[in-house]
XYZ file of C-alpha atoms in Angstrom:
505
model
C -28.139 90.623 -4.289
C -29.375 94.220 -4.539
C -32.939 92.882 -4.913
C -32.592 90.960 -1.646
C -31.026 93.964 0.044
C -33.844 96.320 -0.936
C -36.488 93.804 0.154
C -34.850 93.209 3.538
C -34.250 96.892 4.233
C -37.949 97.626 3.762
C -38.634 95.649 6.956
C -39.745 97.802 9.890
C -36.986 97.308 12.463
C -36.996 99.599 15.491
C -33.759 98.768 17.335
C -30.163 99.865 16.780
C -28.848 96.758 15.040
C -26.628 95.719 12.165
C -28.052 93.692 9.277
C -25.433 91.465 7.699
C -25.977 89.694 4.373
C -23.836 86.745 3.277
C -23.963 85.393 -0.266
C -23.106 81.706 0.150
C -21.611 82.703 3.462
C -22.368 82.640 7.206
C -21.710 84.650 10.330
C -18.354 84.102 11.990
C -19.542 85.613 15.236
C -22.114 82.869 15.757
C -20.058 80.167 14.059
C -17.030 80.344 16.341
C -14.772 78.792 13.703
C -11.813 78.220 16.037
C -9.763 78.978 12.950
C -6.407 79.536 14.624
C -6.630 76.117 16.282
C -7.410 74.351 12.986
C -10.711 73.158 14.409
C -14.325 73.589 13.352
C -17.077 74.193 15.872
C -20.310 72.215 15.797
C -22.397 75.191 14.655
C -19.892 75.990 11.917
C -20.010 72.404 10.720
C -23.818 72.257 10.632
C -24.178 75.541 8.764
C -21.506 74.524 6.286
C -23.463 71.326 5.632
C -26.641 73.325 4.989
C -24.733 75.683 2.717
C -23.178 72.911 0.667
C -26.512 71.122 0.252
C -27.889 73.819 -2.063
C -26.740 75.326 -5.334
C -27.025 78.822 -3.872
C -27.582 80.132 -0.351
C -28.140 83.469 1.365
C -27.447 83.856 5.067
C -28.949 86.831 6.907
C -27.969 87.891 10.418
C -29.170 90.655 12.710
C -26.652 91.498 15.414
C -25.673 94.333 17.724
C -22.018 93.227 17.795
C -20.632 92.793 14.246
C -16.917 92.990 15.113
C -16.124 89.335 14.441
C -18.078 89.407 11.178
C -16.309 92.465 9.815
C -12.917 90.914 10.606
C -13.536 87.849 8.449
C -11.514 87.453 5.243
C -12.963 86.775 1.808
C -10.838 83.606 1.707
C -12.622 82.275 4.783
C -15.962 82.107 2.968
C -17.702 83.997 5.786
C -17.086 87.643 4.904
C -20.364 89.597 4.422
C -21.370 91.101 1.097
C -22.624 94.197 2.885
C -23.565 95.493 6.324
C -26.501 97.805 7.028
C -27.267 99.677 10.230
C -30.826 100.024 11.525
C -31.194 103.183 13.576
C -33.028 102.784 16.886
C -36.384 104.427 17.492
C -36.796 107.789 19.204
C -37.554 106.295 22.649
C -34.642 103.859 22.696
C -32.132 104.257 25.536
C -28.745 103.050 24.344
C -25.032 103.684 24.620
C -25.164 107.431 24.061
C -27.621 107.773 26.928
C -25.982 105.482 29.483
C -22.300 105.898 28.579
C -21.589 109.504 27.539
C -18.076 110.865 28.083
C -19.370 112.919 30.996
C -21.205 110.872 33.636
C -24.933 111.507 33.788
C -27.134 111.628 36.890
C -28.406 108.162 35.951
C -25.001 106.655 36.804
C -23.799 106.029 40.359
C -20.130 105.161 40.820
C -19.478 102.333 43.273
C -16.219 101.498 45.114
C -13.801 99.247 43.220
C -13.442 96.783 46.099
C -17.062 95.592 46.301
C -16.653 92.531 44.069
C -13.667 91.334 46.114
C -15.595 92.046 49.312
C -18.424 89.716 48.232
C -15.982 87.050 47.018
C -14.352 86.912 50.429
C -17.678 85.820 51.893
C -17.577 85.949 55.665
C -20.482 87.695 57.372
C -22.239 88.613 54.078
C -22.352 92.318 54.921
C -23.774 94.169 51.947
C -21.260 96.685 50.470
C -22.389 100.300 50.321
C -22.801 100.497 46.523
C -24.823 97.296 46.353
C -26.941 98.453 49.300
C -27.667 101.781 47.587
C -28.673 99.937 44.401
C -31.135 97.757 46.374
C -32.728 100.824 47.988
C -32.968 102.487 44.558
C -34.640 99.407 43.122
C -37.113 99.190 46.001
C -38.151 102.796 45.348
C -38.639 101.961 41.667
C -40.825 99.020 42.671
C -42.818 101.209 45.071
C -43.323 103.813 42.356
C -44.570 101.117 39.966
C -46.885 99.644 42.574
C -48.410 103.010 43.496
C -49.187 103.508 39.798
C -50.878 100.123 39.452
C -47.985 98.271 37.809
C -46.668 94.933 39.024
C -43.351 94.544 37.206
C -39.845 95.953 37.751
C -36.468 94.304 37.216
C -32.959 94.672 38.628
C -29.911 92.999 37.042
C -26.717 92.201 38.958
C -23.803 91.138 36.752
C -20.731 90.377 38.893
C -18.792 87.524 37.278
C -18.877 84.412 35.088
C -18.384 82.306 38.229
C -21.456 80.469 39.521
C -19.980 80.451 43.030
C -19.836 84.266 42.919
C -23.468 84.354 41.744
C -24.423 82.305 44.772
C -22.557 84.655 47.100
C -24.362 87.662 45.623
C -27.752 85.932 45.866
C -27.121 85.160 49.529
C -25.867 88.680 50.267
C -28.821 90.356 48.530
C -31.391 88.064 50.151
C -29.847 88.586 53.596
C -29.897 92.326 53.043
C -33.560 92.291 52.020
C -34.366 90.283 55.152
C -32.378 92.751 57.249
C -34.224 95.693 55.715
C -37.576 94.020 56.403
C -36.619 93.766 60.076
C -35.271 97.326 60.203
C -38.069 99.423 58.727
C -38.717 101.161 62.054
C -35.094 102.149 62.546
C -33.632 105.582 61.745
C -30.837 104.144 59.588
C -33.402 102.527 57.281
C -35.279 105.804 56.956
C -32.055 107.748 56.333
C -30.751 105.469 53.553
C -34.127 105.118 51.850
C -34.572 108.891 51.880
C -31.101 109.395 50.362
C -31.963 107.241 47.349
C -35.401 108.842 47.056
C -33.709 112.261 46.850
C -31.301 110.918 44.232
C -34.172 109.659 42.064
C -36.112 112.867 42.614
C -33.241 114.825 40.996
C -34.179 113.341 37.645
C -37.889 112.848 38.363
C -39.148 115.881 40.318
C -42.718 114.560 40.292
C -41.742 111.295 42.027
C -44.330 110.354 44.642
C -44.056 111.881 48.103
C -41.388 110.213 50.272
C -43.840 108.977 52.901
C -45.978 107.295 50.240
C -42.889 105.651 48.739
C -41.710 104.508 52.163
C -45.085 102.969 52.989
C -45.097 101.069 49.696
C -41.498 99.874 50.165
C -42.329 98.524 53.641
C -45.337 96.691 52.213
C -43.173 95.140 49.476
C -40.602 93.995 52.044
C -43.184 92.672 54.519
C -44.953 90.679 51.816
C -41.628 89.422 50.408
C -42.641 90.514 46.932
C -39.044 90.746 45.653
C -37.683 87.533 44.152
C -33.887 87.058 43.994
C -33.127 84.861 40.976
C -29.779 83.214 40.194
C -29.581 82.761 36.424
C -26.858 80.463 35.156
C -26.314 76.963 33.818
C -26.827 75.297 37.214
C -29.585 77.341 38.775
C -32.914 78.421 37.316
C -36.063 79.792 38.915
C -39.378 79.622 37.065
C -42.433 81.803 37.639
C -44.765 80.073 35.174
C -46.055 76.717 36.531
C -47.505 75.848 33.114
C -44.175 76.225 31.364
C -41.275 74.835 33.423
C -38.710 75.901 30.804
C -39.607 79.596 30.853
C -38.556 82.477 33.054
C -41.101 85.268 32.785
C -39.490 88.530 33.824
C -42.540 90.511 32.737
C -44.179 89.725 36.086
C -43.307 90.679 39.637
C -40.340 92.457 41.183
C -37.161 90.551 40.303
C -33.474 90.818 41.154
C -31.591 88.646 38.653
C -27.980 87.625 39.374
C -25.856 85.983 36.689
C -22.962 86.108 34.251
C -22.724 84.823 30.688
C -26.420 83.934 30.601
C -27.317 87.607 31.058
C -25.432 88.609 27.925
C -26.907 86.065 25.523
C -30.352 86.911 24.289
C -32.356 87.188 27.493
C -34.843 90.075 27.483
C -35.304 92.294 30.516
C -38.600 94.189 30.386
C -38.868 97.177 32.721
C -35.207 96.919 33.683
C -34.747 99.941 35.940
C -31.636 99.152 37.976
C -28.286 97.567 37.065
C -25.374 96.757 39.351
C -22.351 95.848 37.237
C -18.892 94.936 38.540
C -17.599 92.212 36.190
C -13.938 92.670 35.302
C -11.543 91.254 32.724
C -7.786 91.567 32.201
C -8.276 91.955 28.442
C -11.886 92.953 27.671
C -13.434 91.955 24.338
C -15.570 94.664 22.775
C -18.357 92.471 21.427
C -18.634 90.389 24.613
C -18.766 93.362 26.958
C -21.219 95.244 24.750
C -23.599 92.292 25.003
C -23.663 92.849 28.771
C -25.471 96.172 28.326
C -28.904 94.694 28.960
C -30.163 98.002 30.305
C -30.514 99.236 26.715
C -34.142 99.213 25.629
C -37.438 101.001 25.001
C -39.548 100.288 28.076
C -37.272 101.801 30.717
C -38.646 104.718 32.709
C -35.925 107.114 31.682
C -36.030 109.494 34.632
C -35.509 106.889 37.365
C -33.341 104.277 35.679
C -30.016 103.832 37.487
C -26.666 102.232 36.650
C -24.378 101.335 39.590
C -20.849 100.696 38.336
C -17.181 101.304 39.297
C -15.673 104.342 37.597
C -13.042 102.313 35.727
C -15.676 100.030 34.211
C -17.790 103.033 33.270
C -14.818 104.404 31.306
C -14.467 101.045 29.545
C -18.098 101.133 28.405
C -17.786 104.798 27.462
C -14.785 103.924 25.261
C -16.702 101.001 23.735
C -19.620 103.276 22.959
C -17.338 105.784 21.222
C -15.822 102.965 19.141
C -19.280 101.639 18.328
C -20.434 105.076 17.146
C -17.399 105.313 14.881
C -18.156 101.873 13.436
C -21.748 102.925 12.758
C -20.586 106.017 10.840
C -18.288 103.906 8.673
C -21.119 101.460 7.907
C -23.534 104.279 7.107
C -21.023 105.865 4.729
C -20.468 102.500 3.002
C -16.704 102.538 3.488
C -15.115 99.491 1.902
C -12.206 99.356 4.330
C -13.854 99.529 7.749
C -11.522 100.142 10.668
C -12.312 98.880 14.148
C -10.656 101.348 16.499
C -10.360 100.524 20.185
C -8.311 101.626 23.182
C -5.075 99.684 23.420
C -6.320 97.451 26.269
C -9.453 96.203 24.450
C -9.722 93.445 21.842
C -12.544 93.623 19.267
C -13.577 89.962 19.566
C -12.482 86.436 20.458
C -9.119 85.321 19.134
C -10.466 82.030 17.818
C -12.860 83.530 15.242
C -10.404 85.778 13.372
C -7.645 84.425 11.137
C -4.441 85.883 12.551
C -2.611 85.396 9.233
C -4.736 88.110 7.617
C -5.495 90.341 10.588
C -4.053 93.830 10.285
C -3.314 95.238 13.707
C -1.859 98.723 14.021
C -0.780 99.855 17.472
C -0.821 103.561 18.180
C 2.409 105.139 19.370
C 4.534 103.038 16.972
C 6.525 104.514 14.073
C 5.496 102.901 10.783
C 7.840 103.532 7.882
C 8.721 102.395 4.358
C 11.842 100.209 4.187
C 11.742 99.967 0.380
C 10.385 103.355 -0.765
C 10.146 104.316 -4.441
C 11.366 107.522 -6.025
C 7.989 108.662 -7.305
C 5.961 111.905 -7.377
C 8.961 113.745 -5.924
C 8.269 117.091 -7.635
C 4.583 117.008 -6.764
C 5.375 116.382 -3.102
C 7.995 119.147 -3.232
C 5.357 121.644 -4.333
C 2.958 120.576 -1.580
C 5.150 120.487 1.512
C 8.576 122.015 0.908
C 7.154 125.280 2.284
C 6.962 123.543 5.674
C 10.646 122.546 5.759
C 11.596 125.548 7.878
C 9.013 124.689 10.538
C 9.822 122.453 13.489
C 6.368 120.922 13.082
C 3.011 122.153 11.883
C -0.670 121.417 12.478
C -2.393 120.256 9.300
C -5.781 118.849 8.355
C -6.179 115.076 7.874
C -6.899 115.675 4.185
C -3.315 116.855 3.609
C -1.913 113.743 5.293
C -4.168 111.570 3.121
C -3.069 113.443 -0.012
C 0.580 112.862 0.801
C 0.030 109.186 1.590
C -1.579 108.795 -1.820
C 1.602 110.134 -3.432
C 4.216 108.009 -1.669
C 4.805 104.398 -2.663
C 6.831 101.411 -1.579
C 7.871 98.325 -3.503
C 5.193 96.252 -1.743
C 1.999 96.929 0.206
C 3.323 94.675 2.935
C 6.134 97.175 3.464
C 4.038 100.360 3.649
C 0.303 99.966 3.034
C -0.889 103.504 2.394
C -4.459 102.336 1.764
C -4.625 100.883 5.262
C -3.193 104.003 6.874
C -5.605 106.238 4.974
C -8.498 104.091 6.175
C -7.235 104.466 9.750
C -7.183 108.248 9.416
C -10.679 108.257 7.917
C -11.919 106.121 10.802
C -10.273 108.388 13.372
C -11.795 111.443 11.716
C -15.238 109.911 12.151
C -14.498 109.341 15.820
C -13.017 112.825 16.252
C -14.392 115.242 13.613
C -11.938 117.915 14.788
C -8.955 115.554 14.420
C -5.682 117.403 13.952
C -2.488 115.994 12.519
C 1.157 116.943 12.840
C 3.425 117.221 9.811
C 7.210 117.156 10.219
C 9.253 117.864 7.077
C 12.995 117.376 6.664
C 14.790 117.884 3.332
C 18.098 116.849 1.718
C 18.978 114.140 4.200
C 21.977 112.055 3.148
C 21.182 108.830 4.970
C 21.910 105.246 4.016
C 19.293 102.786 2.803
C 18.193 100.122 5.242
C 18.778 102.099 8.442
C 15.398 101.512 10.061
C 13.013 104.403 10.603
C 15.641 106.934 9.367
C 14.462 109.306 12.079
C 17.113 111.351 13.815
C 17.110 111.114 17.622
C 15.658 114.633 17.860
C 12.895 113.937 15.350
C 11.977 110.698 17.093
C 11.659 112.524 20.418
C 9.624 115.276 18.726
C 7.211 112.816 17.105
C 6.836 110.814 20.309
C 5.887 113.983 22.199
C 2.563 114.122 20.339
C 0.479 111.482 22.114
C -3.006 112.238 20.772
C -2.292 113.237 17.159
C -1.551 111.491 13.880
C 2.083 112.376 13.110
C 3.482 112.142 9.564
C 7.219 112.727 9.215
C 8.414 113.218 5.629
C 12.144 112.896 4.878
C 13.434 113.960 1.452
C 16.524 111.829 0.985
C 19.251 112.728 -1.547
C 19.351 109.108 -2.689
C 23.112 108.792 -3.244
C 24.313 105.571 -4.826
C 27.092 105.275 -2.288
C 24.371 105.164 0.366
C 22.620 102.227 -1.308
C 19.975 104.181 -3.281
C 19.572 104.442 -7.070
C 20.931 108.000 -7.410
C 17.576 109.789 -7.440
C 16.016 111.848 -4.626
C 12.948 110.412 -2.938
C 10.469 111.130 -0.161
C 10.276 108.607 2.672
C 7.194 108.644 4.954
C 6.978 107.722 8.633
C 3.561 107.714 10.279
C 2.537 107.337 13.926
C -1.038 107.082 15.218
C -2.345 108.242 18.637
C -0.884 106.285 21.540
C -4.223 105.192 23.003
C -5.598 103.493 19.864
C -5.414 100.122 18.180
C -6.745 99.619 14.636
C -8.080 96.324 13.311
C -9.040 95.237 9.817
C -8.311 92.319 7.491
C -6.827 91.796 4.023
């Protein structure tokens, strides 16, 4: 296997992707095993047939969304032998560029109501955010045309619904027609100039406004912009010699679609994106596939993303989680943690075996119900000095050291390995991660009384929303309280409220 790995890693790959190697295995993300429904998808069946037809097989996948793969179990037969991350090239514009924690000038926030406004139909009036994005795109096209280029693309991703695609196509086309009829009016000049000034903020050497305006009017008069619905029921072709191909490397195109936009289609010279697709429970891998604006051939200074603020935060959170995953892969951690905000799932439910999925919700007290009296003196020496403190800030390394010393009768009761992996993953996400340690000694409490936390200690621990909190109780261990007569340390750990951790046994 190492021979194959070294050979494959010598390949010159220039994008930020994950290489996944399976030894007699295959990729769950593409297989869609439908495991929790006791069904097998067609692709899964075909690949299994190929696999079983040979004495030995190796399956190689390159993907930008490895969440479903990493969450496969070894029992499933689809868990990868290793995962390798290919760093993107120097000119690649990816998540860190488009979705930093602090909004960049390349991002324009749009009102939340615009999707609903288009869905309602009616007079097809173009909402303000969508109108601004069209003006911005027209200026990009004019800039390209002035410089002798004939290609620029704009992606609109509003919904999975084909009926919504059709409404957006009609609204955009009507707006382009309206603009073509309004080029002599002051309102046209005012709005075009506003977007030109916006683009000039990041590209000071953008062509003079009057030159841009003249080129925009020419583009509108000649109807050079094609509005293309792209879904399973509607397809527009530019190449008469190849009726099955859509060539987005030619002309000025506004592409409207849903799922089709997130599945392998390439957008050269994609300069403008209008995104408003929503979901009650977003899936990390699915939504990350929607980021088609990532790429090498974008003109960095005048690329623009038009998106509601709430959706921008979602993608910013996904990017932070993706960066943490990359660090874990690069450091070859065996127990990779997928850490997401509490309202985001890592992948589709039907490709991960729920029986073996470890899900840890932040904000929940996790404790040992059947703790062992072990390493008591060692723990005494480490933390008894903190017993007089109400609580204390400590480094994650101390929490990990203590977790390595406490034990329970079964891993199912209190899996310290899993909790340590969660802390290591969080530390990669937040290098300055701080933890809270609460120590209480000589507690005479009965066995089997839940978390054992006193009301005051529970309130204290719950008050820390962003930290890892480890509460350590040294219990006397009296026989009349159900113990074996020996003192013992009982741990209780709580992770930050806004996180969910996923991995598999």
